[in-house]
XYZ file of C-alpha atoms in Angstrom:
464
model
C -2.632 -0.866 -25.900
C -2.267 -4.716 -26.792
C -4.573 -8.003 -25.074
C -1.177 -9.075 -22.972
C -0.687 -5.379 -21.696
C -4.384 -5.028 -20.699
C -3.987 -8.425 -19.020
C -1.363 -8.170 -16.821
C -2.263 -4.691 -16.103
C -5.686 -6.018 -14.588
C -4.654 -9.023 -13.065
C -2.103 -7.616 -10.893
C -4.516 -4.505 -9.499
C -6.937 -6.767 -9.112
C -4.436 -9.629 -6.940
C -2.733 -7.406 -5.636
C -3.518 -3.420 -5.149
C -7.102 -4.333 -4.708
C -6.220 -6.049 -1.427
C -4.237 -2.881 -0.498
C -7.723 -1.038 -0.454
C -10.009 -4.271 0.885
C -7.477 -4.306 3.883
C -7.576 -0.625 4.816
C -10.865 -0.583 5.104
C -11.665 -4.136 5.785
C -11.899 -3.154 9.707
C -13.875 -0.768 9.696
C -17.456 -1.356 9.940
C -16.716 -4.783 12.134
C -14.909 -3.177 14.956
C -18.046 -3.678 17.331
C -17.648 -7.476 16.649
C -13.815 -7.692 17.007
C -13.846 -5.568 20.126
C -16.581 -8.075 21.478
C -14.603 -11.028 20.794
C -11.258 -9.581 21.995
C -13.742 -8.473 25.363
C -15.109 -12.220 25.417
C -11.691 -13.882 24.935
C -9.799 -12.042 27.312
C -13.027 -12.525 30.002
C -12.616 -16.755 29.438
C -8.798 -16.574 29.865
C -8.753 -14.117 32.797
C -12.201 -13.973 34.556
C -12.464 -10.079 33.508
C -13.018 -7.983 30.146
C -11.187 -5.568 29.387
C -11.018 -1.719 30.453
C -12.321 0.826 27.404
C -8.711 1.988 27.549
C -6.853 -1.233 26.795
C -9.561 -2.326 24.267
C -8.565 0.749 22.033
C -5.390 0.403 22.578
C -5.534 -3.032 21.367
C -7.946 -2.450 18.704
C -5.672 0.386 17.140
C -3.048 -1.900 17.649
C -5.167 -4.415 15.298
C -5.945 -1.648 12.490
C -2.246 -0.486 12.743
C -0.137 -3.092 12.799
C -0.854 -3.874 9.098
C 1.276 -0.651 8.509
C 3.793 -2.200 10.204
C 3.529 -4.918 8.263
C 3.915 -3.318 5.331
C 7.032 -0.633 6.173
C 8.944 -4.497 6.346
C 7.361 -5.384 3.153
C 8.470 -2.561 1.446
C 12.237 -2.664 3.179
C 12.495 -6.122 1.402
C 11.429 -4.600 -1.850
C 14.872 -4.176 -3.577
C 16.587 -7.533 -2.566
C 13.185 -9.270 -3.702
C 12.598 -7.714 -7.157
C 16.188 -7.785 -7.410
C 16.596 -11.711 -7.100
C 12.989 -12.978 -8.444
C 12.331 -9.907 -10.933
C 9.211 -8.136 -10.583
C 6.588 -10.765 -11.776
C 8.510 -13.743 -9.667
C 7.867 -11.625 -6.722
C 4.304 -10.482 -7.322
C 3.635 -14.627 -7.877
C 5.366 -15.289 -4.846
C 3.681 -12.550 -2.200
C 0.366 -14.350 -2.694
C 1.130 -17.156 -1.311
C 1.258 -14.712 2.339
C -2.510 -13.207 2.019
C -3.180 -17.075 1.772
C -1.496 -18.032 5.052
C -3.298 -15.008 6.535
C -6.629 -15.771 4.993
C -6.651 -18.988 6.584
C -5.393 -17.384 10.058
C -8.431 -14.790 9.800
C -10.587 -17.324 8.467
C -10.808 -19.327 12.024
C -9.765 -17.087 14.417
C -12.853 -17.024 16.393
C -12.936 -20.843 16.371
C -9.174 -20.980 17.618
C -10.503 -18.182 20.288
C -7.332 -15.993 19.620
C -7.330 -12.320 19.209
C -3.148 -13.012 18.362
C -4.372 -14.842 14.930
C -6.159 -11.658 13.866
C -3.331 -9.079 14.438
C -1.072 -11.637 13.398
C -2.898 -12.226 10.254
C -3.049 -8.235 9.951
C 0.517 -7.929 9.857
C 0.967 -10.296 6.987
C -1.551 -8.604 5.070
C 0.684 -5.455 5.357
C 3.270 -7.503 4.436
C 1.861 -8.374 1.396
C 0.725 -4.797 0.647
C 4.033 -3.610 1.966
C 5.944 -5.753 -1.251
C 3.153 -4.873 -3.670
C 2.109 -1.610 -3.308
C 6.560 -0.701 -4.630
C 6.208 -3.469 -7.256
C 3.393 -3.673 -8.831
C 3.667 0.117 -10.408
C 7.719 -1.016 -10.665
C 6.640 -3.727 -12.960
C 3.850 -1.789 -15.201
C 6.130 1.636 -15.077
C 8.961 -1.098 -16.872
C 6.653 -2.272 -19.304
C 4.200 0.503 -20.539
C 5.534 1.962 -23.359
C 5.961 5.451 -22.488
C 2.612 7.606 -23.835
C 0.464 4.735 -21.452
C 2.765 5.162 -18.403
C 0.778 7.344 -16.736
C -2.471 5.411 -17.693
C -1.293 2.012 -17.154
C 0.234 3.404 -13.790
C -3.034 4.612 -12.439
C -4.983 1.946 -13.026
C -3.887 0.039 -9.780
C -5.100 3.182 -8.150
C -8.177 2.201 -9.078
C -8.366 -1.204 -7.752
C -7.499 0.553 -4.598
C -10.508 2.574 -4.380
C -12.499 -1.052 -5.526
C -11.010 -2.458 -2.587
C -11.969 0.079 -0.345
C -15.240 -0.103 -2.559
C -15.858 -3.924 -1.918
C -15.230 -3.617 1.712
C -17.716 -1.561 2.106
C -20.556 -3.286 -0.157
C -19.923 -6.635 1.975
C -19.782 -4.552 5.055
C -23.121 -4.385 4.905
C -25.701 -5.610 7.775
C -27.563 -8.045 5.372
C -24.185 -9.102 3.875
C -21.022 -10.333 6.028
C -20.848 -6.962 8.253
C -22.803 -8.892 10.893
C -21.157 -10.815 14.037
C -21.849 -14.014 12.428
C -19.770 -13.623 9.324
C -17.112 -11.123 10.288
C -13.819 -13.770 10.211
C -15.310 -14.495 6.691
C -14.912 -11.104 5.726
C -11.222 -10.351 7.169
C -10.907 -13.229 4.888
C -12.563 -12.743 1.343
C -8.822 -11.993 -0.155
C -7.765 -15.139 -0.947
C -9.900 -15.363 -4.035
C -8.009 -12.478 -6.116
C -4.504 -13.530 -4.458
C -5.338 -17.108 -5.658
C -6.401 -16.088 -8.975
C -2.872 -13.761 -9.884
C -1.133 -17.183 -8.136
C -2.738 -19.002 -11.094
C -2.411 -17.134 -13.935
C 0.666 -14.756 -13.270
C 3.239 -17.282 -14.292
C 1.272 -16.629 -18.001
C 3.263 -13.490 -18.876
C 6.534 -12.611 -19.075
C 9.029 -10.645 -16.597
C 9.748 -6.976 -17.387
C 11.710 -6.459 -20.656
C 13.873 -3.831 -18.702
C 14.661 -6.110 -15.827
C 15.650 -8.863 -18.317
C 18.114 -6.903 -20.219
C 19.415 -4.274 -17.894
C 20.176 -6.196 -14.882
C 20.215 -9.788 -16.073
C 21.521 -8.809 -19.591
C 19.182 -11.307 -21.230
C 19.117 -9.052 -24.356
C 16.818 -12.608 -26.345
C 14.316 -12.873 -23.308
C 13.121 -8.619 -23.383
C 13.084 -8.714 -27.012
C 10.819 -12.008 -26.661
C 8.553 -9.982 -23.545
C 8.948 -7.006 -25.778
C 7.386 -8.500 -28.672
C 4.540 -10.368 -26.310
C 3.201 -6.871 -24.358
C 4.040 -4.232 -27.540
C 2.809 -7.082 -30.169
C 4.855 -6.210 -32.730
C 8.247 -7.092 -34.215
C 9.241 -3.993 -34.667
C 10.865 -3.142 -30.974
C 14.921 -2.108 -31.792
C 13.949 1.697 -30.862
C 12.735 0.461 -27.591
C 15.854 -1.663 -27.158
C 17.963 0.816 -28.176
C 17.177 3.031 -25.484
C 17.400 0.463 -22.161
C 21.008 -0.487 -24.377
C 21.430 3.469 -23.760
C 20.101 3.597 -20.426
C 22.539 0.195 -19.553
C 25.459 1.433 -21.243
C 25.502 4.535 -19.090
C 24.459 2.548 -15.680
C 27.736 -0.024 -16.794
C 30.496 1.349 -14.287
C 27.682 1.434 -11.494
C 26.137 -1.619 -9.342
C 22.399 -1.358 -8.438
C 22.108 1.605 -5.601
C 21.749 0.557 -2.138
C 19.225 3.282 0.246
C 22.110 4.588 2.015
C 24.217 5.328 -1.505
C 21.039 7.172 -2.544
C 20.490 9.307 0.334
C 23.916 10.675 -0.045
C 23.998 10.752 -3.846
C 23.387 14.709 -4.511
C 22.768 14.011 -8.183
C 19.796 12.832 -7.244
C 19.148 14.953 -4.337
C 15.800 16.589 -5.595
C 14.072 13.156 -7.026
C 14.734 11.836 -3.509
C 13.081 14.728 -1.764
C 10.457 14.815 -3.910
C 9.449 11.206 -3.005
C 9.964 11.634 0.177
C 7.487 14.718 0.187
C 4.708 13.185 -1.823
C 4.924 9.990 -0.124
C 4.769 10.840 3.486
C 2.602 13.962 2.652
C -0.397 11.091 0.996
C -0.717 9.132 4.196
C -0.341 12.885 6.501
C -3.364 13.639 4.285
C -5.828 12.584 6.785
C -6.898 9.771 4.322
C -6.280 6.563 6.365
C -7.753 8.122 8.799
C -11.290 8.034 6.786
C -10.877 4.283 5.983
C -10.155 3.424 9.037
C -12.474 5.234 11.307
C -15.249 6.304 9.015
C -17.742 5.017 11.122
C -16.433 7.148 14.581
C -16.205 9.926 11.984
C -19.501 10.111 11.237
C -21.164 8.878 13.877
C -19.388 12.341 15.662
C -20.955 14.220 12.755
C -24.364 12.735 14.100
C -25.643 10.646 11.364
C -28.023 7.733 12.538
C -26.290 4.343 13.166
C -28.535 2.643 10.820
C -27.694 5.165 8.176
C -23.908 5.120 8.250
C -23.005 1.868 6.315
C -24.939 3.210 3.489
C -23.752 6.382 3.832
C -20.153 5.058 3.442
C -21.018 2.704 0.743
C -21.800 6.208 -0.801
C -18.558 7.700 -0.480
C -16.924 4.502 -1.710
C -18.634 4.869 -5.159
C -17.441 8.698 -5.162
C -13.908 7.208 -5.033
C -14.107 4.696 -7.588
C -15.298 7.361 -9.932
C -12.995 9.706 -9.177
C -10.408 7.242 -9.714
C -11.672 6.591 -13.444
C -11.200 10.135 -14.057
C -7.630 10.842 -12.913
C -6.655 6.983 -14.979
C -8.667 8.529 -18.107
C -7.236 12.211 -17.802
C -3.654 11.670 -16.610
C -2.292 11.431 -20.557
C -3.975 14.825 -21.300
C -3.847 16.959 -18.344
C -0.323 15.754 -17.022
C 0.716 14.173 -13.479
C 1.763 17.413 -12.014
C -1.963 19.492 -12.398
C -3.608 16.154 -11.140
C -1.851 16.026 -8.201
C -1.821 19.370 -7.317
C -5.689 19.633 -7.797
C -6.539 16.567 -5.452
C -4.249 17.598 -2.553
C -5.485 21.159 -2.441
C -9.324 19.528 -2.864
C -8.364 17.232 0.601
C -6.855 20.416 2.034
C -10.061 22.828 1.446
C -12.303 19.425 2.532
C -10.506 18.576 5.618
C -10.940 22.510 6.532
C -14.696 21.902 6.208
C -14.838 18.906 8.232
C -13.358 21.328 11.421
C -16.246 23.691 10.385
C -19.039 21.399 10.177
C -18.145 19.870 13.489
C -17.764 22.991 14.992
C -21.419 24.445 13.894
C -23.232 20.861 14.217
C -24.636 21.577 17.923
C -26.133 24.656 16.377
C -26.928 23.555 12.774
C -28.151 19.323 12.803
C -28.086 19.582 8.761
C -24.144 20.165 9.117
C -23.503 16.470 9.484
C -24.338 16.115 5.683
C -22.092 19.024 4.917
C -19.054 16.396 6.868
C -20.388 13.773 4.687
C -19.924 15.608 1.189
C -16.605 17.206 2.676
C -15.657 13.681 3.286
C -16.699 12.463 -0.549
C -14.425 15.664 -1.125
C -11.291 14.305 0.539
C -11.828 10.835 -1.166
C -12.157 12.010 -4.223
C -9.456 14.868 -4.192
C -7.345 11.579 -3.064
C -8.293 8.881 -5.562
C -7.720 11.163 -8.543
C -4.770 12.096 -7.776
C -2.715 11.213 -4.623
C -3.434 7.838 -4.594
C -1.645 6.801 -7.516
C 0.532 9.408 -8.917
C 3.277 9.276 -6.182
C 4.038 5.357 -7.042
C 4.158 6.382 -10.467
C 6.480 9.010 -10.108
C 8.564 7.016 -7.827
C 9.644 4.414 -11.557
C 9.700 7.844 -13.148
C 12.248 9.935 -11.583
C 15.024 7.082 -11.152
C 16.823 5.327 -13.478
C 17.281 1.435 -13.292
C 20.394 1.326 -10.890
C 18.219 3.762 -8.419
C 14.482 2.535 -8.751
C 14.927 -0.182 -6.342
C 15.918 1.735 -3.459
C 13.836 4.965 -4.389
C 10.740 2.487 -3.983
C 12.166 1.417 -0.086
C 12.469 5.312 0.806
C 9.173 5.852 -0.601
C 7.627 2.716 0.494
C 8.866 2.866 3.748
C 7.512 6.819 4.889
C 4.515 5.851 3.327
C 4.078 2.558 5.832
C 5.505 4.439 8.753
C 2.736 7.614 8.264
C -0.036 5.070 7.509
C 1.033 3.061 11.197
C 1.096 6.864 12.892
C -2.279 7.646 11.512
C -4.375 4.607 11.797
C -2.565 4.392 15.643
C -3.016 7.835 17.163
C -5.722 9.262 15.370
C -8.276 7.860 18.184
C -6.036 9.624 20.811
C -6.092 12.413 18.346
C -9.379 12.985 18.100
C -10.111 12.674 21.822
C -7.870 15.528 22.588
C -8.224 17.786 19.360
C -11.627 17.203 18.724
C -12.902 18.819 15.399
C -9.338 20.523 15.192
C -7.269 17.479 14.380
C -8.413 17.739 10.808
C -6.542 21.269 10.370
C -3.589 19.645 10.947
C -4.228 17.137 7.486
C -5.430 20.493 6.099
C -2.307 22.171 6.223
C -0.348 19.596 5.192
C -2.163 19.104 1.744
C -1.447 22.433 0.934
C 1.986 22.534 1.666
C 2.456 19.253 -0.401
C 0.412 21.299 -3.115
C 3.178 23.781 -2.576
C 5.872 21.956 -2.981
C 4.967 19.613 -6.399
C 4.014 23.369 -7.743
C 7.538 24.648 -7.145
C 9.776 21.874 -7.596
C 8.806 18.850 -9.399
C 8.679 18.808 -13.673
C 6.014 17.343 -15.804
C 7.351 13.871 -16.386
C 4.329 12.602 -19.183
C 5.493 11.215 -23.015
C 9.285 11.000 -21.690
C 11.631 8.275 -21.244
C 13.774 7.467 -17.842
C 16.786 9.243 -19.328
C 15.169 12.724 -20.430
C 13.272 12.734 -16.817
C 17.276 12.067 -14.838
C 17.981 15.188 -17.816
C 15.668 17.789 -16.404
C 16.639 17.359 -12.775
C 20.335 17.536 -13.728
């Protein structure tokens, strides 16, 4: 575990997955103030507010569309990383979260709703690229026994994000009316900082010599992250890995849907990716204040209270980074979906029994903790992981734009119909995420291998 490997790790979880988790949750707590100012603006440009109808509407439109944003972002993936290599296109995304900063930023001074959902979109955008690249890029130059820790750290920064947001949430902080633009817009620090210092350290040695056959540049980027000069074994096996990739061209998505000697990888991202955002958990970062203020805890309690379950998920996420190499990807992920599923099932019964029972709405809040936590040490990482671990070079690209894309499209279906959702199901929508954890538990139980302390080729091996 050398200084440029610890770097690079850090600096691209914290300028990049970190605003994947400040963004989810970013609109939460503010939603009174953006639903005023969207009610204020449309009253000065059409003599009326608006209905509570349309206002949801175009509120979930506002927490939503940055799904939507991101489902392009990660469509682009494989040309991008592809033409500008992994770190070029990490360097070059944050140059959008500073364009939407500054759209955020002076929104209410422009008077325009458009700027905010606008600026919402390129966010996702931005997540949408990075949340397929940034574990591309570490998975391709970990060695292999710190894949799986290197790999989870961004998972991490996720839960910070979601962390942060909810520290400057705060009344006394910037989750007042006054200072809500400001806080929509508190990204462009880390973006700026990876925009500075990214350039520092060098592409991955795997892109360099696989598909741009630069054999002197990955020894060079090899020697810089492994610090040593002993790295032939390690380019030995991407020689392997190119030699037997030579007769085939990088795999558009369409070649790998149809390709049945990968059939199983490809199903098993597709599972584990759409089956993290069916989880239920967007729907707690976006609308954990309407959860629990339907739980009945007091409005002046319920930023603190969520503050509360932020911490659980940082922690949590320290133990899944600092256990993966031990316990294995397979026993971590199957713990923390079956933990959401048994949690979500105890949200339905405390909301059922509240009327009857007031101290139930602190049995929601721990079940809540529960679902974070079963999510952040597990679920929230692992399946991006897995996704540079079951696919060899020619294939990685467009596994990430399967992957990346379900997991956009479920995060846009969640954050935009669980409202609706709850009106009509009530406390039974969350059986629904309940049964789908455990069926995802199910599934990575029956069919998908333990992929920890082996290389690309010996993981393509077992499936075959």
């Amino acid at each position: 575990l050398t200084f440029p490997l610890v770097s690079v790790t850090l600096l691209v979880s914290f300028g990049s997955s970190m605003l994947y988790g400040y963004n989810l949750a970013v609109v939460n707590s503010p939603a009174a103030h953006i639903k005023a100012f969207y009610n204020a603006t449309w009253s000065q440009r059409y003599g009326h507010g608006l209905a509570s109808g349309p206002l949801t509407l175009l509120y979930s439109l506002t927490v939503s569309i940055f799904a939507l944003g991101g489902l392009v972002g990660s469509l682009l993936v494989g040309v991008l990383t592809e033409r500008y290599g992994r770190n070029g296109v990490l360097s070059r995304s944050s140059l959008l979260v500073l364009l939407a900063s500054s759209f955020m930023g002076f929104s209410r001074e422009l008077g325009s709703p458009e700027t905010v959902i606008v600026s919402r979109s390129i966010m996702g955008l931005h997540s949408g690229i990075c949340l397929s690249v940034v574990p591309l890029y570490l998975g391709e130059i970990a060695p292999k026994n710190l894949r799986g820790f290197l790999g989870l750290v961004p998972s991490i920064f996720i839960c910070l994000g979601v962390f942060f947001a909810q520290v400057l949430s705060l009344p006394e902080l910037l989750g007042n009316d006054r200072f809500w633009p400001l806080f929509l817009s508190v990204g462009v620090i880390p973006a700026s900082l990876q925009l500075l210092l990214l350039h520092c350290f060098p592409e991955s040695p795997r892109y360099l010599l696989i598909e741009r056959n630069d054999i002197f540049g990955a020894t060079a980027a090899l020697h810089r992250f492994l610090g040593t000069p002993n790295v032939q074994d390690v380019i030995k096996e991407m020689e392997e890995e190119q030699q037997s990739l030579s007769s085939m061209e990088m795999v558009s998505v369409w070649q790998l849907l149809r390709d049945h000697s990968v059939h199983w990888q490809t199903l098993s991202v597709v599972v584990v990716n759409a089956g993290m955002q069916l989880s239920g958990i967007d729907a707690i970062w976006f609308y954990t204040n309407t959860i629990f203020e339907n739980a009945g805890i007091p409005a002046s309690q319920i930023p603190y209270t969520i503050m509360g379950t932020g911490a659980t998920e940082v922690v949590a996420g320290l133990i899944g980074c600092f256990t993966i190499e031990k316990l294995g990807r397979r026993p971590l992920i199957i713990t923390g979906f079956c933990t959401m599923g048994i949690c979500s099932a105890g949200i339905t019964i405390s909301l059922l029994l509240q009327t009857t029972l007031p101290w139930m709405c602190y049995v929601n809040v721990t079940c809540v903790a529960g679902i974070i936590a079963g999510f952040c040490m597990g679920p929230a990482g692992i399946p991006f992981l897995m996704t540079a671990e079951l696919f060899t070079q020619s294939h990685r690209p467009a596994a990430y734009i399967v992957g990346g894309s379900l997991n956009w499209l479920c995060n846009f279906t969640i954050g935009f119909i669980f409202p609706f959702l709850q009106m009509s199901a009530g406390a039974f929508c969350n059986l629904i995420f309940c049964g789908i954890c455990f069926l995802v538990a199910l599934y990575v139980y029956l069919f998908v291998p333990e992929t920890k302390n082996k290389t690309f080729m010996e993981i393509s091996h077992i499936f075959a």
